[in-house]
Short mmCIF file of C-alpha atoms in Angstrom, two decimals:
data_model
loop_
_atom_site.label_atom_id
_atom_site.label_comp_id
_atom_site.label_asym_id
_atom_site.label_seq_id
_atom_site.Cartn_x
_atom_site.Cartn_y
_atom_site.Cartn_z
CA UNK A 222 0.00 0.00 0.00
CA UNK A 223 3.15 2.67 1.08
CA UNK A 224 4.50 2.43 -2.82
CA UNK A 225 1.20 2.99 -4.38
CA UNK A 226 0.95 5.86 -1.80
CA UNK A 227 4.53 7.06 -3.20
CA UNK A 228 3.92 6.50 -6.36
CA UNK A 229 0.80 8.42 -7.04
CA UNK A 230 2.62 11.14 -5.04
CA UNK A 231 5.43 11.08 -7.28
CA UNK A 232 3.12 10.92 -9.94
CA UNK A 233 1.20 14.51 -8.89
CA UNK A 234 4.44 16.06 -8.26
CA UNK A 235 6.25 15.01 -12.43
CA UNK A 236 2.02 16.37 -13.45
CA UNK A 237 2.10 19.47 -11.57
CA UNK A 238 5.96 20.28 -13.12
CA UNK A 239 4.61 19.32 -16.24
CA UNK A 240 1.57 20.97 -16.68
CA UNK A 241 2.15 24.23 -14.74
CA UNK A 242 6.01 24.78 -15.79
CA UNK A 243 5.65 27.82 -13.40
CA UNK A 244 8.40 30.49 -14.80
CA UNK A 245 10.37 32.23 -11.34
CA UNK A 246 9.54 36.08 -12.44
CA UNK A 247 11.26 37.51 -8.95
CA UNK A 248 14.06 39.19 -10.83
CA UNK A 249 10.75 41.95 -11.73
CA UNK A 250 10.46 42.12 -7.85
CA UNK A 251 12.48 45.20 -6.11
CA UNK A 252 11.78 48.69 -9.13
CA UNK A 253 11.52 51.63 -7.88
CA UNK A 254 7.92 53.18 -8.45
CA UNK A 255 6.36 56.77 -8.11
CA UNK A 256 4.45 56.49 -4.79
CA UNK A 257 1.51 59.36 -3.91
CA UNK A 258 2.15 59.80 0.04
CA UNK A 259 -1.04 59.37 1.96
CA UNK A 260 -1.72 61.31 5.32
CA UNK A 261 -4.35 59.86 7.19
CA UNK A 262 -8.04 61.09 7.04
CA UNK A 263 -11.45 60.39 8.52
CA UNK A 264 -12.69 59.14 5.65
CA UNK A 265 -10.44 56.06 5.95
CA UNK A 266 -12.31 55.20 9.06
CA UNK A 267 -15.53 55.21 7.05
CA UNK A 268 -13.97 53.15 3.92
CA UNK A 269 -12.91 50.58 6.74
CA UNK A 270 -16.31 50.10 8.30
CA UNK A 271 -18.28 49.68 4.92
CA UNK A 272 -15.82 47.05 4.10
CA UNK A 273 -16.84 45.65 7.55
CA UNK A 274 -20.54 46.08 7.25
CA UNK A 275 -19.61 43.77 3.66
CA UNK A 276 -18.91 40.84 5.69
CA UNK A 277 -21.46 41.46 7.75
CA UNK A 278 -23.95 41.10 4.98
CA UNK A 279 -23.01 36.91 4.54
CA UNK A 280 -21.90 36.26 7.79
CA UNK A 281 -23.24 32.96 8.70
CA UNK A 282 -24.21 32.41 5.45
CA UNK A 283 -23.04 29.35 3.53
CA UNK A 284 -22.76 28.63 -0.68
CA UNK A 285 -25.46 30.49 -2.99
CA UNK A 286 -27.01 32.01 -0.35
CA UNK A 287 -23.40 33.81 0.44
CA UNK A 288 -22.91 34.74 -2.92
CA UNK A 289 -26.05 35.86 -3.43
CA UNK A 290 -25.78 38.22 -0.57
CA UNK A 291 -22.81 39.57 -1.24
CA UNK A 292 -23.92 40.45 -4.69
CA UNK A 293 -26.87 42.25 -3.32
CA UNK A 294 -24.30 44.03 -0.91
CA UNK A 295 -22.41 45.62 -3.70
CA UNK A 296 -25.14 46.51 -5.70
CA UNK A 297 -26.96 48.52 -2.91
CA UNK A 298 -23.67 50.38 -2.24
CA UNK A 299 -23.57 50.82 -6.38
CA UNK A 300 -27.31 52.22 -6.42
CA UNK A 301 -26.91 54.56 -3.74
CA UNK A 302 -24.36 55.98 -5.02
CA UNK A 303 -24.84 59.81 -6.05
CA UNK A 304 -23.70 60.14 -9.91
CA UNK A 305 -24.35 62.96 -12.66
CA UNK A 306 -24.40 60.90 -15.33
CA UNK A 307 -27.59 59.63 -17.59
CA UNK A 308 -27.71 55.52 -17.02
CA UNK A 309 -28.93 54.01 -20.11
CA UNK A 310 -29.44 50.41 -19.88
CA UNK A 311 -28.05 48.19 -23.08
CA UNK A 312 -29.34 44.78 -23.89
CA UNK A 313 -26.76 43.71 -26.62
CA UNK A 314 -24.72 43.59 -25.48
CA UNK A 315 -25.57 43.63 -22.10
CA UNK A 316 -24.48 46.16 -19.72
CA UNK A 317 -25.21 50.04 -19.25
CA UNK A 318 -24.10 53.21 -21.06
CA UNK A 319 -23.10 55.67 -18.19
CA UNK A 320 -23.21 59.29 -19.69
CA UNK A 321 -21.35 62.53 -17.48
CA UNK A 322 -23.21 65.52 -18.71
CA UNK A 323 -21.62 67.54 -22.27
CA UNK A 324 -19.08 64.81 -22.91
CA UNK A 325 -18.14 63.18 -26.22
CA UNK A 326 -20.20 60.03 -26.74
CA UNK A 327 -17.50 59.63 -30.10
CA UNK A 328 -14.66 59.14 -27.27
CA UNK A 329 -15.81 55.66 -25.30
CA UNK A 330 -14.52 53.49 -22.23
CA UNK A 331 -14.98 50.33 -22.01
CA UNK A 332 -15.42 49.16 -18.27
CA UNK A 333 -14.70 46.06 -16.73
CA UNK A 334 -15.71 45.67 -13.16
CA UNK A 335 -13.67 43.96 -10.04
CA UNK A 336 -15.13 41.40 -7.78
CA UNK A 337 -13.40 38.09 -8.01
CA UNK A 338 -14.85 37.10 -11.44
CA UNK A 339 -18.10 36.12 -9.36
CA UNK A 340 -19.07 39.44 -7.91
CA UNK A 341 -20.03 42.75 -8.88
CA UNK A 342 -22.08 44.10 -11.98
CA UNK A 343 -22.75 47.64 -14.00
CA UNK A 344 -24.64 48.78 -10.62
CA UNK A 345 -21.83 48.39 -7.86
CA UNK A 346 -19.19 49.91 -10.09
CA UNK A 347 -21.43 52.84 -11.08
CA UNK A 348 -19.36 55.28 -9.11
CA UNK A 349 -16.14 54.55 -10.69
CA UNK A 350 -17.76 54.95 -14.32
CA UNK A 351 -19.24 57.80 -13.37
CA UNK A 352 -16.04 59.74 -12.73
CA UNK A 353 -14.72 57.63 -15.85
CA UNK A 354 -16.73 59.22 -18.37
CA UNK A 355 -16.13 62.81 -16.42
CA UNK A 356 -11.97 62.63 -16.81
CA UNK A 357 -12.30 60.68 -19.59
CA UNK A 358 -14.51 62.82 -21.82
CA UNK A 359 -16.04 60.15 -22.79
CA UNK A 360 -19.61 58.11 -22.70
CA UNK A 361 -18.52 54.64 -20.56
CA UNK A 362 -20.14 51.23 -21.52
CA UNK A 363 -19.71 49.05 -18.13
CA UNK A 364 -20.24 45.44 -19.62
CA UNK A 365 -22.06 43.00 -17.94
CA UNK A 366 -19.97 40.22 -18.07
CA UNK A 367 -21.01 36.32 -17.31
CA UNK A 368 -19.25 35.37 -13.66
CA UNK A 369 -18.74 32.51 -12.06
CA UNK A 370 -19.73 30.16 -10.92
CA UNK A 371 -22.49 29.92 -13.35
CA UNK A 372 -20.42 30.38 -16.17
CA UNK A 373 -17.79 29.35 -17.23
CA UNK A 374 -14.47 31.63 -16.52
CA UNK A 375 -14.03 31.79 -20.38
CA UNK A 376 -17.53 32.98 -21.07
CA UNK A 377 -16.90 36.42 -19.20
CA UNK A 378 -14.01 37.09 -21.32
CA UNK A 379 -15.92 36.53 -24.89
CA UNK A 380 -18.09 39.07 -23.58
CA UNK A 381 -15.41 41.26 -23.16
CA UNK A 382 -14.04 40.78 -26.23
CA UNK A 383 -17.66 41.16 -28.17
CA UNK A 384 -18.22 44.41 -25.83
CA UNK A 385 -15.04 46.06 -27.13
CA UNK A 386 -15.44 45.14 -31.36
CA UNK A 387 -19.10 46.76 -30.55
CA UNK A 388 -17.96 49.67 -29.36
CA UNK A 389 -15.16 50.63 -31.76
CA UNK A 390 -18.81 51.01 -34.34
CA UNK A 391 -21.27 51.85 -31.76
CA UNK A 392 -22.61 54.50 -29.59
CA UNK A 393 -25.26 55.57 -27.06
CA UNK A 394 -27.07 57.08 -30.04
CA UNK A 395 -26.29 53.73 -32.41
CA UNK A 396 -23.85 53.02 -34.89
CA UNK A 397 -21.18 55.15 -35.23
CA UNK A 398 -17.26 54.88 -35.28
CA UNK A 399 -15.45 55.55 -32.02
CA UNK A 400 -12.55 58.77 -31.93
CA UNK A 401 -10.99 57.30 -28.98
CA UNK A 402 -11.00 54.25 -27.59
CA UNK A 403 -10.11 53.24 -23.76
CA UNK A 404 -10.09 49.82 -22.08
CA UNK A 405 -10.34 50.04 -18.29
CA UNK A 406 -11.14 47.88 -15.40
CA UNK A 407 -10.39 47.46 -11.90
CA UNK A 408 -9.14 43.92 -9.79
CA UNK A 409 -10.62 40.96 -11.69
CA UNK A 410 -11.96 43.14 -14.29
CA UNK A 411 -8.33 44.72 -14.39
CA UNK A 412 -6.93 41.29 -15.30
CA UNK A 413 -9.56 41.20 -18.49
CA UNK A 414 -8.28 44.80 -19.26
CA UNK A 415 -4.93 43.68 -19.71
CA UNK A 416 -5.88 40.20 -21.56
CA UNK A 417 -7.72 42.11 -23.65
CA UNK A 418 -5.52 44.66 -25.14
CA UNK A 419 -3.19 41.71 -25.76
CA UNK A 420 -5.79 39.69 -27.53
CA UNK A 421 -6.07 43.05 -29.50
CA UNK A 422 -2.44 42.84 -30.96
CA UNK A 423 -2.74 39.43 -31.28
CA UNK A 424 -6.22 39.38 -33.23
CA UNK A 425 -5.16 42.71 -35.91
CA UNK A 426 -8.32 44.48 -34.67
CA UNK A 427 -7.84 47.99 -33.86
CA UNK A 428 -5.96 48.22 -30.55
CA UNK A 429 -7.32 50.79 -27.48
CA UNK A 430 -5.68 53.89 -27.30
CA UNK A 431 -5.45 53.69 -23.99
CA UNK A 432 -5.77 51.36 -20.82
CA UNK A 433 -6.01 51.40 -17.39
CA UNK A 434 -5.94 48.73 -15.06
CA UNK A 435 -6.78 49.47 -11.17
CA UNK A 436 -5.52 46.94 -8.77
CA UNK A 437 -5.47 43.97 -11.48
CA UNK A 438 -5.08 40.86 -10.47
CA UNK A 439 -2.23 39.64 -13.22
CA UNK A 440 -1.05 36.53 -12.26
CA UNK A 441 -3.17 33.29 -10.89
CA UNK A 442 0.12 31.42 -9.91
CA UNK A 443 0.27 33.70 -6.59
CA UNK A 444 3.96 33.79 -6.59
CA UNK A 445 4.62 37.32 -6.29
CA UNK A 446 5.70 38.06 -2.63
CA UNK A 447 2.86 40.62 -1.71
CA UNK A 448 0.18 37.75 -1.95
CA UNK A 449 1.35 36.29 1.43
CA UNK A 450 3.03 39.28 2.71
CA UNK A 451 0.41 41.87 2.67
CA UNK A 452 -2.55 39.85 3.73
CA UNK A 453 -3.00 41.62 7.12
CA UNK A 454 -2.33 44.87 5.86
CA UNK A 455 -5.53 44.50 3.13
CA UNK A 456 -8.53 45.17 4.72
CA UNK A 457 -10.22 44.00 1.75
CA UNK A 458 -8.26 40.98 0.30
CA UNK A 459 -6.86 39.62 3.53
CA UNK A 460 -10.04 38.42 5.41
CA UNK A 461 -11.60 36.84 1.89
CA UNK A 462 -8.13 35.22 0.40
CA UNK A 463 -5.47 35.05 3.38
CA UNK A 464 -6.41 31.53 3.92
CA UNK A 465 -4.55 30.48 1.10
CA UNK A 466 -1.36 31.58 2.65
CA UNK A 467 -1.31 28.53 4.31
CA UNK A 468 -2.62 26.26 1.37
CA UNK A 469 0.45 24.67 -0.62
CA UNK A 470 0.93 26.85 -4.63
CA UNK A 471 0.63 23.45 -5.88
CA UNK A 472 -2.60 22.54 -4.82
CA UNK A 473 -3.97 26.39 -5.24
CA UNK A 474 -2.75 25.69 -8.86
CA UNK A 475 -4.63 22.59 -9.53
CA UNK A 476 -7.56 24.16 -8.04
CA UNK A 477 -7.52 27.30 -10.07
CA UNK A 478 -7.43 24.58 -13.35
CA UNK A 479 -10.56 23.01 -11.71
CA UNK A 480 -12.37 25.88 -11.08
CA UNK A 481 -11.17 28.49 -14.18
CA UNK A 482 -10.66 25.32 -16.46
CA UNK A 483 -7.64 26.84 -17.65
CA UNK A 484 -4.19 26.66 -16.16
CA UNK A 485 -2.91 29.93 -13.51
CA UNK A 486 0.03 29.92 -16.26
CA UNK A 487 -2.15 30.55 -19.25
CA UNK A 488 -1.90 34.90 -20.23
CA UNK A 489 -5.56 34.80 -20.72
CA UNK A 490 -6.01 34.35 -16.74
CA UNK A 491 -2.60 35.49 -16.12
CA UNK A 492 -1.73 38.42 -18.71
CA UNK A 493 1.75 38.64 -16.58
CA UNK A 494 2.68 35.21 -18.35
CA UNK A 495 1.91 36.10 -21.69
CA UNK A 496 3.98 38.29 -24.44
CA UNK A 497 3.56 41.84 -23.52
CA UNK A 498 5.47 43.64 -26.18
CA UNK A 499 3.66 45.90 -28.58
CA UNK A 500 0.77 46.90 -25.94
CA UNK A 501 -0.82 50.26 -26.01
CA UNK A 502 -0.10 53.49 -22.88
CA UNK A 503 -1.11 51.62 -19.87
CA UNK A 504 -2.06 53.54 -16.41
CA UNK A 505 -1.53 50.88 -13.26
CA UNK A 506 -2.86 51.84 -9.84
CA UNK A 507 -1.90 49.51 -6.69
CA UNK A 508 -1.68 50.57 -2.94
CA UNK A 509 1.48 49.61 -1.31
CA UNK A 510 -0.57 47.60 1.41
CA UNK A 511 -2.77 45.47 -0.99
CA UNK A 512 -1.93 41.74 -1.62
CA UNK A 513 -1.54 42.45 -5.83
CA UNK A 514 0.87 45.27 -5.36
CA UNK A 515 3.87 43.10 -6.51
CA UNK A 516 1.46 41.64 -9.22
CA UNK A 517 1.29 44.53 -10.94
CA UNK A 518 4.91 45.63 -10.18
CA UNK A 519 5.79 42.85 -12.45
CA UNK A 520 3.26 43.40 -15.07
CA UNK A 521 4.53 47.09 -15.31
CA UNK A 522 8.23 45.68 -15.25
CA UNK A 523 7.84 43.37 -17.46
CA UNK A 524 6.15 45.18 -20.20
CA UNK A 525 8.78 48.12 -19.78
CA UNK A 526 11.78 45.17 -20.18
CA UNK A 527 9.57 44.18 -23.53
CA UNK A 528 9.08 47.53 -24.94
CA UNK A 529 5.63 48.64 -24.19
CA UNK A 530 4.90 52.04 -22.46
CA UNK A 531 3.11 51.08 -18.76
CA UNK A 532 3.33 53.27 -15.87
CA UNK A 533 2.60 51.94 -12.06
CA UNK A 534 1.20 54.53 -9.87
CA UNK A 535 1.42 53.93 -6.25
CA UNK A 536 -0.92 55.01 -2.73
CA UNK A 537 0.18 54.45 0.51
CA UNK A 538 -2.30 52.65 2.68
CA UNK A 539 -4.92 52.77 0.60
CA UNK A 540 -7.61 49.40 0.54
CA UNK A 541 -7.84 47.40 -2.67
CA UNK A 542 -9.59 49.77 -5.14
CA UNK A 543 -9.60 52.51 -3.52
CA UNK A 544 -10.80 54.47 -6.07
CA UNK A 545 -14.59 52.72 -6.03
CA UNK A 546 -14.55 55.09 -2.73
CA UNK A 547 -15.28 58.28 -4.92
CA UNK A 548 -15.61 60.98 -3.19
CA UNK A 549 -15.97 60.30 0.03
CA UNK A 550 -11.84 59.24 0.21
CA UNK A 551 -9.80 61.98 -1.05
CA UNK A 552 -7.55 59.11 -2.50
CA UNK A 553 -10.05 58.08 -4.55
CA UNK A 554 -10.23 61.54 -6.33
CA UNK A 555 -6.95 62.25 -6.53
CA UNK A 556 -6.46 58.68 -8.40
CA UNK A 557 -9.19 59.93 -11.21
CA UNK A 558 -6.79 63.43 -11.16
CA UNK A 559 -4.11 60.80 -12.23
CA UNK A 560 -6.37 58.73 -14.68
CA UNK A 561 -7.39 62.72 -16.67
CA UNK A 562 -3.71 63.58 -16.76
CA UNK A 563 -2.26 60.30 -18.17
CA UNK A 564 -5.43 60.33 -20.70
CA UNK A 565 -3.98 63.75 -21.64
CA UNK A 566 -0.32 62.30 -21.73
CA UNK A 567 -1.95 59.97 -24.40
CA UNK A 568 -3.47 62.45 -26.39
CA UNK A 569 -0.81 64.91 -26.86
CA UNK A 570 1.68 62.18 -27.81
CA UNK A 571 -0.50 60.64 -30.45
CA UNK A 572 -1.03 64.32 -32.01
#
């Protein structure tokens, strides 16, 4: 019985080098990054306790019934939310065109929300794309994207894809050709941003002008340092994901192929482990106290080393999308500030 035990062991470990072939990307660790210094503020307190009041909303609540009320959660926060802009609901496809008064419906975002690949909708982002379309100039199509568990992880990203072609011929008013084009998105939705500007290049369709990706999650292998060694320093991440600090990367990796039905190594879940040459002006956000801060410090190294033009913009102290906290946290505001001027940066250079 011992050398059946040994050899089905030995037998995981030659599958799991074999399938995974798990590339060490450390020597991106350590770059030097522009950090925004962050004095503290009431508001924090407040951010902190409706993060609280989130877990409060499941607690003792098991399965669908979790998920479901966690969902709910986010969209009440979404709905209350006070916003200027004109919500115009879209059915194909699906999602909602989120209009700032006097702005440019020829100049469009497309937004991609955060929350896990399993939370989160058009509703409980609508702050974010509210100030989107006001820096941006620009009339902001959040898509409503399939999530899992009902879906399959694949079937959010078609949408994605089918979102963006739409829009480069489509507007709020119907068909017309888009003047500028921006792919944004913010945690999970920040990892489709960035697989998505490289299925772009890859595909010969007409490539964004511009991205920005807002605490992305880039890379499913969870190798980068800041996964295990920020978990009690994110308020948001930590309580949710921290257990897995003491779950082996092997067995989180054959889990993630169970449950994503695609290896943590492939670029479509992991855009760090792709090619990321050739990519369009890219705007990163990360707080230096969130578990993906080193996640995108490699995506942002990387695609400097390979020739594409990404900037990483760093908060002290600031919780895991920070900028969904618009404008209550003065953070939050002065992270759209950053998102207008690098849209400018864009502009002028392409002139």
């Amino acid at each position: 019985m011992l050398w059946i035990l040994l050899a089905i062991v030995v037998m995981l470990v030659v599958a799991t080098f074999l399938l995974f072939r798990v590339q060490d990307l450390s020597h991106f660790d350590g770059n030097e990054w522009a950090i925004n210094e962050v004095s503290p503020h009431p508001a924090q307190d407040e951010v902190l306790s409706r993060i609280k009041e989130m877990g409060r909303s499941s607690k003792g609540l098991k399965g669908k019934a979790r998920l479901a009320a966690v969902r709910n959660h986010f969209d009440r926060l979404g709905a209350e939310a006070e916003i200027e802009s004109e919500i115009r609901p879209c059915a194909l496809p699906k999602g909602e065109w989120v209009i700032a008064p006097g702005v440019n419906t020829q100049r469009r975002v497309l937004y991609i929300h955060g929350g896990a690949w399993s939370v989160g909708s058009p509703t409980s982002h609508r702050a974010v794309t509210n100030r989107f379309s006001q820096v941006a100039n620009a009339a902001v199509f959040a898509v409503d994207y399939r999530l899992m568990p009902e879906h399959r992880f694949m079937d959010g990203i078609i949408d994605c894809r089918e979102a963006y072609t739409w829009l480069l011929h489509h507007g709020p008013e119907g068909e017309s050709e888009t003047e500028f084009m921006v792919v944004a998105g913010d945690s999970a939705g920040g990892s489709h941003t960035l697989s998505l500007i490289a299925w772009l290049r890859d595909s010969g369709l007409r490539q964004a002008d511009a991205a920005v990706a807002l605490s992305p999650s880039t890379d499913l292998t969870l190798t980068a340092p800041s996964n295990r060694d920020n978990i009690r320093s994110d308020a948001m991440l930590g309580p949710i994901f921290g257990g897995l600090s003491k779950v082996p990367l092997p067995v989180i990796w054959w889990g993630t192929l169970a449950a994503f039905r695609l290896s943590p190594t492939n670029p479509v879940a992991s855009p760090l482990r792709g090619n990321l040459a050739n990519l369009p002006p890219t705007l990163i956000h990360a707080s230096t106290t969130e578990m993906l801060l080193d996640n995108a410090a490699r995506y942002a190294a990387k695609a400097k080393a390979e020739g594409s033009p990404v900037e990483l913009h760093t908060w002290q102290r600031m919780v895991h999308v920070w900028q969904i906290f618009t404008p209550l946290l003065p953070q939050a505001e002065e992270a759209f500030d950053d998102i207008a001027r690098f849209l400018k940066r864009v502009e002028v250079g392409s002139e």
